[in-house]
């Protein structure tokens, strides 16, 4: 589940689900009794939150149907108060405005759904400092597969508790602790707990206040996470320099498909270590190294060795301050990445005037769907080259093309491009916006663009911010907008 779900709810929550919820609760009765009986034989944990809050060995299951019904009724009332329902063993309470008073009630409610497999408490700041109160009833044998706690203001104590809880969550496959900047101090406990989650497939620690030492701590846990498919350590700016001191256990993640290290302040020594590791992750499909500006002069060997990743579908290296040598290495490598679908080179100025180095890649690519070249200092010759590639039938699968913030392209270049963009039959989004500080008059190429758009059946969005239309062309656009047969948004932010 994506972090962008902050302002959305699952589709199922908008439909009546009363009957399925009642069925879900009825099905939980026998399991609830079984879970309580199982507690009698559960080994006690070390002296921690779990020991303090766990039921004693002499605890008895609910003794009457009336007590069980009363508890389930409280559970349903709690969810009704929040306007939520448990759907298909999933409980999504993200961005619910949970209060401190809700915490204990929620802990009791969760006890009534032992079959729960997915729990999302993201974007609720009051969860922070109260995590033990909420999750204290989770016991060994819990069926939880997905636990999302994004931006919950978790404390270091919450992190310590979670580390002690993880060994009980043997079915856990997805753990998202992103945007909790205070849990870095309890990473030792979390990493220790991760050693017991052998089924984990997704681990997200985006913006968690991780430091150089955190890499070594996590490194010790990687050897136990053989099933991991996605690892997100992005936006931990103090992480830089940590990989150079690690023992490279990252290479043990043989099934890893997604690795996100963007904005981690990677150093030259980090890049050297990753050069030895990343090419060995043969199942890697997505790699994000963006916003690591020290890569610019030190990543030539790493980028050259990406050719050994035949499954790579997404390569994001925007804003890496690539230099001529590193860009050349990347261009030579990209020819071998036949599965590439997303290629983001934005904010690397060295691309300007050198797009010809990617000519073979653009010609041979049969899968490319997203190409981003924003703020690359492209010149007219670059756009003319791109237009010729499009004209000859290449890039036929392209859906998103970003050429924004390239203000050095003359009208002749835009004319050539707009005359040929019509061949991109699957194009959905096109952005040719100018920089915020620059305003220019649209040339005659705008008419070619309007004509091309009529031949693009999938196009829905065209970014043209800060291009100035003369009155005659504004009228043409207005007439085009009045054609209700097409739903195309020209994002111009108000022509001047």
PDB file of N, CA and C in Angstrom, residues 109-177:
ATOM      1  N   UNK A 109     -10.419  -3.732  20.488  1.00  0.00           N
ATOM      2  CA  UNK A 109     -11.117  -4.099  19.258  1.00  0.00           C
ATOM      3  C   UNK A 109     -10.296  -5.090  18.440  1.00  0.00           C
ATOM      4  N   UNK A 110      -8.987  -4.865  18.360  1.00  0.00           N
ATOM      5  CA  UNK A 110      -8.138  -5.745  17.571  1.00  0.00           C
ATOM      6  C   UNK A 110      -8.114  -7.168  18.144  1.00  0.00           C
ATOM      7  N   UNK A 111      -8.345  -7.282  19.454  1.00  0.00           N
ATOM      8  CA  UNK A 111      -8.371  -8.603  20.074  1.00  0.00           C
ATOM      9  C   UNK A 111      -9.528  -9.444  19.536  1.00  0.00           C
ATOM     10  N   UNK A 112     -10.573  -8.767  19.045  1.00  0.00           N
ATOM     11  CA  UNK A 112     -11.756  -9.481  18.572  1.00  0.00           C
ATOM     12  C   UNK A 112     -11.635  -9.958  17.135  1.00  0.00           C
ATOM     13  N   UNK A 113     -10.517  -9.641  16.466  1.00  0.00           N
ATOM     14  CA  UNK A 113     -10.382 -10.081  15.073  1.00  0.00           C
ATOM     15  C   UNK A 113      -9.051 -10.814  14.897  1.00  0.00           C
ATOM     16  N   UNK A 114      -8.961 -12.032  15.471  1.00  0.00           N
ATOM     17  CA  UNK A 114      -7.714 -12.801  15.373  1.00  0.00           C
ATOM     18  C   UNK A 114      -7.365 -13.189  13.939  1.00  0.00           C
ATOM     19  N   UNK A 115      -8.340 -13.114  13.015  1.00  0.00           N
ATOM     20  CA  UNK A 115      -8.079 -13.469  11.623  1.00  0.00           C
ATOM     21  C   UNK A 115      -7.511 -12.297  10.832  1.00  0.00           C
ATOM     22  N   UNK A 116      -7.329 -11.140  11.465  1.00  0.00           N
ATOM     23  CA  UNK A 116      -6.872  -9.945  10.768  1.00  0.00           C
ATOM     24  C   UNK A 116      -5.534 -10.191  10.066  1.00  0.00           C
ATOM     25  N   UNK A 117      -5.483  -9.801   8.778  1.00  0.00           N
ATOM     26  CA  UNK A 117      -4.269  -9.995   7.989  1.00  0.00           C
ATOM     27  C   UNK A 117      -3.606  -8.675   7.598  1.00  0.00           C
ATOM     28  N   UNK A 118      -4.390  -7.605   7.490  1.00  0.00           N
ATOM     29  CA  UNK A 118      -3.819  -6.321   7.081  1.00  0.00           C
ATOM     30  C   UNK A 118      -4.320  -5.213   8.002  1.00  0.00           C
ATOM     31  N   UNK A 119      -3.377  -4.419   8.530  1.00  0.00           N
ATOM     32  CA  UNK A 119      -3.730  -3.318   9.423  1.00  0.00           C
ATOM     33  C   UNK A 119      -2.966  -2.065   9.002  1.00  0.00           C
ATOM     34  N   UNK A 120      -3.718  -1.002   8.745  1.00  0.00           N
ATOM     35  CA  UNK A 120      -3.117   0.271   8.332  1.00  0.00           C
ATOM     36  C   UNK A 120      -3.550   1.369   9.300  1.00  0.00           C
ATOM     37  N   UNK A 121      -2.594   1.874  10.067  1.00  0.00           N
ATOM     38  CA  UNK A 121      -2.871   2.962  11.019  1.00  0.00           C
ATOM     39  C   UNK A 121      -2.145   4.253  10.611  1.00  0.00           C
ATOM     40  N   UNK A 122      -1.713   4.321   9.366  1.00  0.00           N
ATOM     41  CA  UNK A 122      -0.901   5.447   8.894  1.00  0.00           C
ATOM     42  C   UNK A 122      -1.584   6.793   9.048  1.00  0.00           C
ATOM     43  N   UNK A 123      -0.752   7.827   9.162  1.00  0.00           N
ATOM     44  CA  UNK A 123      -1.192   9.211   9.193  1.00  0.00           C
ATOM     45  C   UNK A 123      -2.068   9.521  10.405  1.00  0.00           C
ATOM     46  N   UNK A 124      -1.839   8.836  11.499  1.00  0.00           N
ATOM     47  CA  UNK A 124      -2.515   9.125  12.774  1.00  0.00           C
ATOM     48  C   UNK A 124      -1.432   9.428  13.808  1.00  0.00           C
ATOM     49  N   UNK A 125      -1.231  10.693  14.094  1.00  0.00           N
ATOM     50  CA  UNK A 125      -0.110  11.099  14.942  1.00  0.00           C
ATOM     51  C   UNK A 125      -0.243  10.611  16.386  1.00  0.00           C
ATOM     52  N   UNK A 126      -1.464  10.355  16.857  1.00  0.00           N
ATOM     53  CA  UNK A 126      -1.657   9.928  18.244  1.00  0.00           C
ATOM     54  C   UNK A 126      -1.233   8.479  18.478  1.00  0.00           C
ATOM     55  N   UNK A 127      -0.967   7.758  17.396  1.00  0.00           N
ATOM     56  CA  UNK A 127      -0.468   6.393  17.547  1.00  0.00           C
ATOM     57  C   UNK A 127       0.905   6.428  18.220  1.00  0.00           C
ATOM     58  N   UNK A 128       1.676   7.482  17.919  1.00  0.00           N
ATOM     59  CA  UNK A 128       2.994   7.627  18.510  1.00  0.00           C
ATOM     60  C   UNK A 128       2.936   7.692  20.030  1.00  0.00           C
ATOM     61  N   UNK A 129       3.735   6.883  20.699  1.00  0.00           N
ATOM     62  CA  UNK A 129       3.737   6.819  22.158  1.00  0.00           C
ATOM     63  C   UNK A 129       2.701   5.878  22.716  1.00  0.00           C
ATOM     64  N   UNK A 130       1.818   5.371  21.857  1.00  0.00           N
ATOM     65  CA  UNK A 130       0.741   4.475  22.318  1.00  0.00           C
ATOM     66  C   UNK A 130       0.737   3.139  21.591  1.00  0.00           C
ATOM     67  N   UNK A 131       1.777   2.866  20.822  1.00  0.00           N
ATOM     68  CA  UNK A 131       1.788   1.634  20.030  1.00  0.00           C
ATOM     69  C   UNK A 131       1.629   0.378  20.891  1.00  0.00           C
ATOM     70  N   UNK A 132       2.290   0.288  22.055  1.00  0.00           N
ATOM     71  CA  UNK A 132       2.085  -0.910  22.883  1.00  0.00           C
ATOM     72  C   UNK A 132       0.636  -1.089  23.307  1.00  0.00           C
ATOM     73  N   UNK A 133      -0.044   0.015  23.578  1.00  0.00           N
ATOM     74  CA  UNK A 133      -1.436  -0.050  24.002  1.00  0.00           C
ATOM     75  C   UNK A 133      -2.323  -0.607  22.897  1.00  0.00           C
ATOM     76  N   UNK A 134      -1.948  -0.317  21.659  1.00  0.00           N
ATOM     77  CA  UNK A 134      -2.753  -0.755  20.518  1.00  0.00           C
ATOM     78  C   UNK A 134      -2.471  -2.203  20.148  1.00  0.00           C
ATOM     79  N   UNK A 135      -1.193  -2.560  20.126  1.00  0.00           N
ATOM     80  CA  UNK A 135      -0.812  -3.868  19.583  1.00  0.00           C
ATOM     81  C   UNK A 135      -0.441  -4.886  20.641  1.00  0.00           C
ATOM     82  N   UNK A 136      -0.684  -4.568  21.925  1.00  0.00           N
ATOM     83  CA  UNK A 136      -0.246  -5.463  22.993  1.00  0.00           C
ATOM     84  C   UNK A 136      -0.923  -6.824  22.953  1.00  0.00           C
ATOM     85  N   UNK A 137      -2.105  -6.925  22.334  1.00  0.00           N
ATOM     86  CA  UNK A 137      -2.825  -8.200  22.326  1.00  0.00           C
ATOM     87  C   UNK A 137      -2.400  -9.111  21.181  1.00  0.00           C
ATOM     88  N   UNK A 138      -1.539  -8.604  20.268  1.00  0.00           N
ATOM     89  CA  UNK A 138      -1.019  -9.481  19.228  1.00  0.00           C
ATOM     90  C   UNK A 138      -0.164 -10.553  19.888  1.00  0.00           C
ATOM     91  N   UNK A 139      -0.421 -11.806  19.562  1.00  0.00           N
ATOM     92  CA  UNK A 139       0.297 -12.901  20.190  1.00  0.00           C
ATOM     93  C   UNK A 139       0.935 -13.786  19.138  1.00  0.00           C
ATOM     94  N   UNK A 140       1.796 -14.680  19.590  1.00  0.00           N
ATOM     95  CA  UNK A 140       2.428 -15.619  18.678  1.00  0.00           C
ATOM     96  C   UNK A 140       1.339 -16.388  17.936  1.00  0.00           C
ATOM     97  N   UNK A 141       1.499 -16.476  16.632  1.00  0.00           N
ATOM     98  CA  UNK A 141       0.467 -17.094  15.807  1.00  0.00           C
ATOM     99  C   UNK A 141      -0.414 -16.071  15.134  1.00  0.00           C
ATOM    100  N   UNK A 142      -0.146 -14.791  15.353  1.00  0.00           N
ATOM    101  CA  UNK A 142      -0.923 -13.745  14.686  1.00  0.00           C
ATOM    102  C   UNK A 142      -0.841 -13.925  13.175  1.00  0.00           C
ATOM    103  N   UNK A 143      -1.958 -13.665  12.510  1.00  0.00           N
ATOM    104  CA  UNK A 143      -2.020 -13.851  11.063  1.00  0.00           C
ATOM    105  C   UNK A 143      -1.713 -12.568  10.292  1.00  0.00           C
ATOM    106  N   UNK A 144      -1.279 -11.536  10.991  1.00  0.00           N
ATOM    107  CA  UNK A 144      -0.985 -10.259  10.338  1.00  0.00           C
ATOM    108  C   UNK A 144       0.075 -10.445   9.250  1.00  0.00           C
ATOM    109  N   UNK A 145      -0.279 -10.004   8.030  1.00  0.00           N
ATOM    110  CA  UNK A 145       0.649 -10.073   6.910  1.00  0.00           C
ATOM    111  C   UNK A 145       1.148  -8.685   6.499  1.00  0.00           C
ATOM    112  N   UNK A 146       0.349  -7.662   6.783  1.00  0.00           N
ATOM    113  CA  UNK A 146       0.705  -6.306   6.371  1.00  0.00           C
ATOM    114  C   UNK A 146       0.459  -5.339   7.517  1.00  0.00           C
ATOM    115  N   UNK A 147       1.496  -4.605   7.908  1.00  0.00           N
ATOM    116  CA  UNK A 147       1.395  -3.628   8.990  1.00  0.00           C
ATOM    117  C   UNK A 147       1.970  -2.301   8.497  1.00  0.00           C
ATOM    118  N   UNK A 148       1.113  -1.288   8.412  1.00  0.00           N
ATOM    119  CA  UNK A 148       1.520   0.015   7.903  1.00  0.00           C
ATOM    120  C   UNK A 148       1.334   1.074   8.991  1.00  0.00           C
ATOM    121  N   UNK A 149       2.443   1.747   9.307  1.00  0.00           N
ATOM    122  CA  UNK A 149       2.449   2.747  10.373  1.00  0.00           C
ATOM    123  C   UNK A 149       3.134   4.026   9.884  1.00  0.00           C
ATOM    124  N   UNK A 150       2.784   4.462   8.686  1.00  0.00           N
ATOM    125  CA  UNK A 150       3.420   5.629   8.066  1.00  0.00           C
ATOM    126  C   UNK A 150       3.030   6.918   8.792  1.00  0.00           C
ATOM    127  N   UNK A 151       4.022   7.748   9.103  1.00  0.00           N
ATOM    128  CA  UNK A 151       3.802   9.072   9.692  1.00  0.00           C
ATOM    129  C   UNK A 151       2.876   8.998  10.913  1.00  0.00           C
ATOM    130  N   UNK A 152       3.246   8.161  11.849  1.00  0.00           N
ATOM    131  CA  UNK A 152       2.461   7.992  13.082  1.00  0.00           C
ATOM    132  C   UNK A 152       3.151   8.636  14.287  1.00  0.00           C
ATOM    133  N   UNK A 153       4.200   9.405  14.043  1.00  0.00           N
ATOM    134  CA  UNK A 153       4.966  10.040  15.118  1.00  0.00           C
ATOM    135  C   UNK A 153       5.435   8.998  16.139  1.00  0.00           C
ATOM    136  N   UNK A 154       5.881   7.863  15.656  1.00  0.00           N
ATOM    137  CA  UNK A 154       6.361   6.804  16.542  1.00  0.00           C
ATOM    138  C   UNK A 154       7.589   7.280  17.318  1.00  0.00           C
ATOM    139  N   UNK A 155       7.657   6.890  18.568  1.00  0.00           N
ATOM    140  CA  UNK A 155       8.784   7.244  19.428  1.00  0.00           C
ATOM    141  C   UNK A 155       9.829   6.133  19.412  1.00  0.00           C
ATOM    142  N   UNK A 156      10.962   6.404  20.015  1.00  0.00           N
ATOM    143  CA  UNK A 156      12.000   5.390  20.130  1.00  0.00           C
ATOM    144  C   UNK A 156      11.490   4.208  20.942  1.00  0.00           C
ATOM    145  N   UNK A 157      10.666   4.496  21.968  1.00  0.00           N
ATOM    146  CA  UNK A 157      10.084   3.421  22.787  1.00  0.00           C
ATOM    147  C   UNK A 157       9.137   2.561  21.956  1.00  0.00           C
ATOM    148  N   UNK A 158       8.385   3.203  21.050  1.00  0.00           N
ATOM    149  CA  UNK A 158       7.517   2.435  20.154  1.00  0.00           C
ATOM    150  C   UNK A 158       8.354   1.493  19.299  1.00  0.00           C
ATOM    151  N   UNK A 159       9.491   2.000  18.814  1.00  0.00           N
ATOM    152  CA  UNK A 159      10.372   1.174  18.003  1.00  0.00           C
ATOM    153  C   UNK A 159      10.900  -0.020  18.765  1.00  0.00           C
ATOM    154  N   UNK A 160      11.255   0.196  20.022  1.00  0.00           N
ATOM    155  CA  UNK A 160      11.742  -0.897  20.862  1.00  0.00           C
ATOM    156  C   UNK A 160      10.656  -1.949  21.062  1.00  0.00           C
ATOM    157  N   UNK A 161       9.433  -1.485  21.344  1.00  0.00           N
ATOM    158  CA  UNK A 161       8.307  -2.412  21.501  1.00  0.00           C
ATOM    159  C   UNK A 161       8.080  -3.210  20.224  1.00  0.00           C
ATOM    160  N   UNK A 162       8.128  -2.514  19.087  1.00  0.00           N
ATOM    161  CA  UNK A 162       7.885  -3.183  17.817  1.00  0.00           C
ATOM    162  C   UNK A 162       8.935  -4.263  17.567  1.00  0.00           C
ATOM    163  N   UNK A 163      10.178  -3.972  17.916  1.00  0.00           N
ATOM    164  CA  UNK A 163      11.226  -4.963  17.749  1.00  0.00           C
ATOM    165  C   UNK A 163      10.961  -6.221  18.557  1.00  0.00           C
ATOM    166  N   UNK A 164      10.361  -6.058  19.736  1.00  0.00           N
ATOM    167  CA  UNK A 164      10.026  -7.205  20.580  1.00  0.00           C
ATOM    168  C   UNK A 164       8.780  -7.936  20.083  1.00  0.00           C
ATOM    169  N   UNK A 165       7.932  -7.201  19.358  1.00  0.00           N
ATOM    170  CA  UNK A 165       6.698  -7.793  18.840  1.00  0.00           C
ATOM    171  C   UNK A 165       6.937  -8.599  17.560  1.00  0.00           C
ATOM    172  N   UNK A 166       7.877  -8.168  16.727  1.00  0.00           N
ATOM    173  CA  UNK A 166       8.077  -8.762  15.402  1.00  0.00           C
ATOM    174  C   UNK A 166       8.241 -10.288  15.421  1.00  0.00           C
ATOM    175  N   UNK A 167       8.960 -10.878  16.380  1.00  0.00           N
ATOM    176  CA  UNK A 167       9.086 -12.344  16.370  1.00  0.00           C
ATOM    177  C   UNK A 167       7.755 -13.074  16.464  1.00  0.00           C
ATOM    178  N   UNK A 168       6.719 -12.408  16.955  1.00  0.00           N
ATOM    179  CA  UNK A 168       5.404 -13.039  17.062  1.00  0.00           C
ATOM    180  C   UNK A 168       4.635 -12.966  15.743  1.00  0.00           C
ATOM    181  N   UNK A 169       5.081 -12.104  14.823  1.00  0.00           N
ATOM    182  CA  UNK A 169       4.356 -11.901  13.570  1.00  0.00           C
ATOM    183  C   UNK A 169       5.001 -12.726  12.464  1.00  0.00           C
ATOM    184  N   UNK A 170       4.872 -14.034  12.577  1.00  0.00           N
ATOM    185  CA  UNK A 170       5.546 -14.938  11.665  1.00  0.00           C
ATOM    186  C   UNK A 170       5.007 -14.879  10.235  1.00  0.00           C
ATOM    187  N   UNK A 171       3.801 -14.344  10.071  1.00  0.00           N
ATOM    188  CA  UNK A 171       3.200 -14.264   8.735  1.00  0.00           C
ATOM    189  C   UNK A 171       3.453 -12.912   8.059  1.00  0.00           C
ATOM    190  N   UNK A 172       4.150 -12.017   8.740  1.00  0.00           N
ATOM    191  CA  UNK A 172       4.328 -10.658   8.237  1.00  0.00           C
ATOM    192  C   UNK A 172       5.073 -10.646   6.899  1.00  0.00           C
ATOM    193  N   UNK A 173       4.474  -9.947   5.922  1.00  0.00           N
ATOM    194  CA  UNK A 173       5.077  -9.824   4.595  1.00  0.00           C
ATOM    195  C   UNK A 173       5.395  -8.379   4.239  1.00  0.00           C
ATOM    196  N   UNK A 174       4.659  -7.423   4.813  1.00  0.00           N
ATOM    197  CA  UNK A 174       4.858  -6.008   4.495  1.00  0.00           C
ATOM    198  C   UNK A 174       4.950  -5.216   5.794  1.00  0.00           C
ATOM    199  N   UNK A 175       6.042  -4.469   5.962  1.00  0.00           N
ATOM    200  CA  UNK A 175       6.212  -3.598   7.118  1.00  0.00           C
ATOM    201  C   UNK A 175       6.626  -2.219   6.621  1.00  0.00           C
ATOM    202  N   UNK A 176       5.780  -1.215   6.886  1.00  0.00           N
ATOM    203  CA  UNK A 176       6.051   0.153   6.439  1.00  0.00           C
ATOM    204  C   UNK A 176       6.076   1.083   7.650  1.00  0.00           C
ATOM    205  N   UNK A 177       7.269   1.563   7.976  1.00  0.00           N
ATOM    206  CA  UNK A 177       7.457   2.461   9.117  1.00  0.00           C
ATOM    207  C   UNK A 177       7.886   3.858   8.651  1.00  0.00           C
TER     208      UNK A 177
END
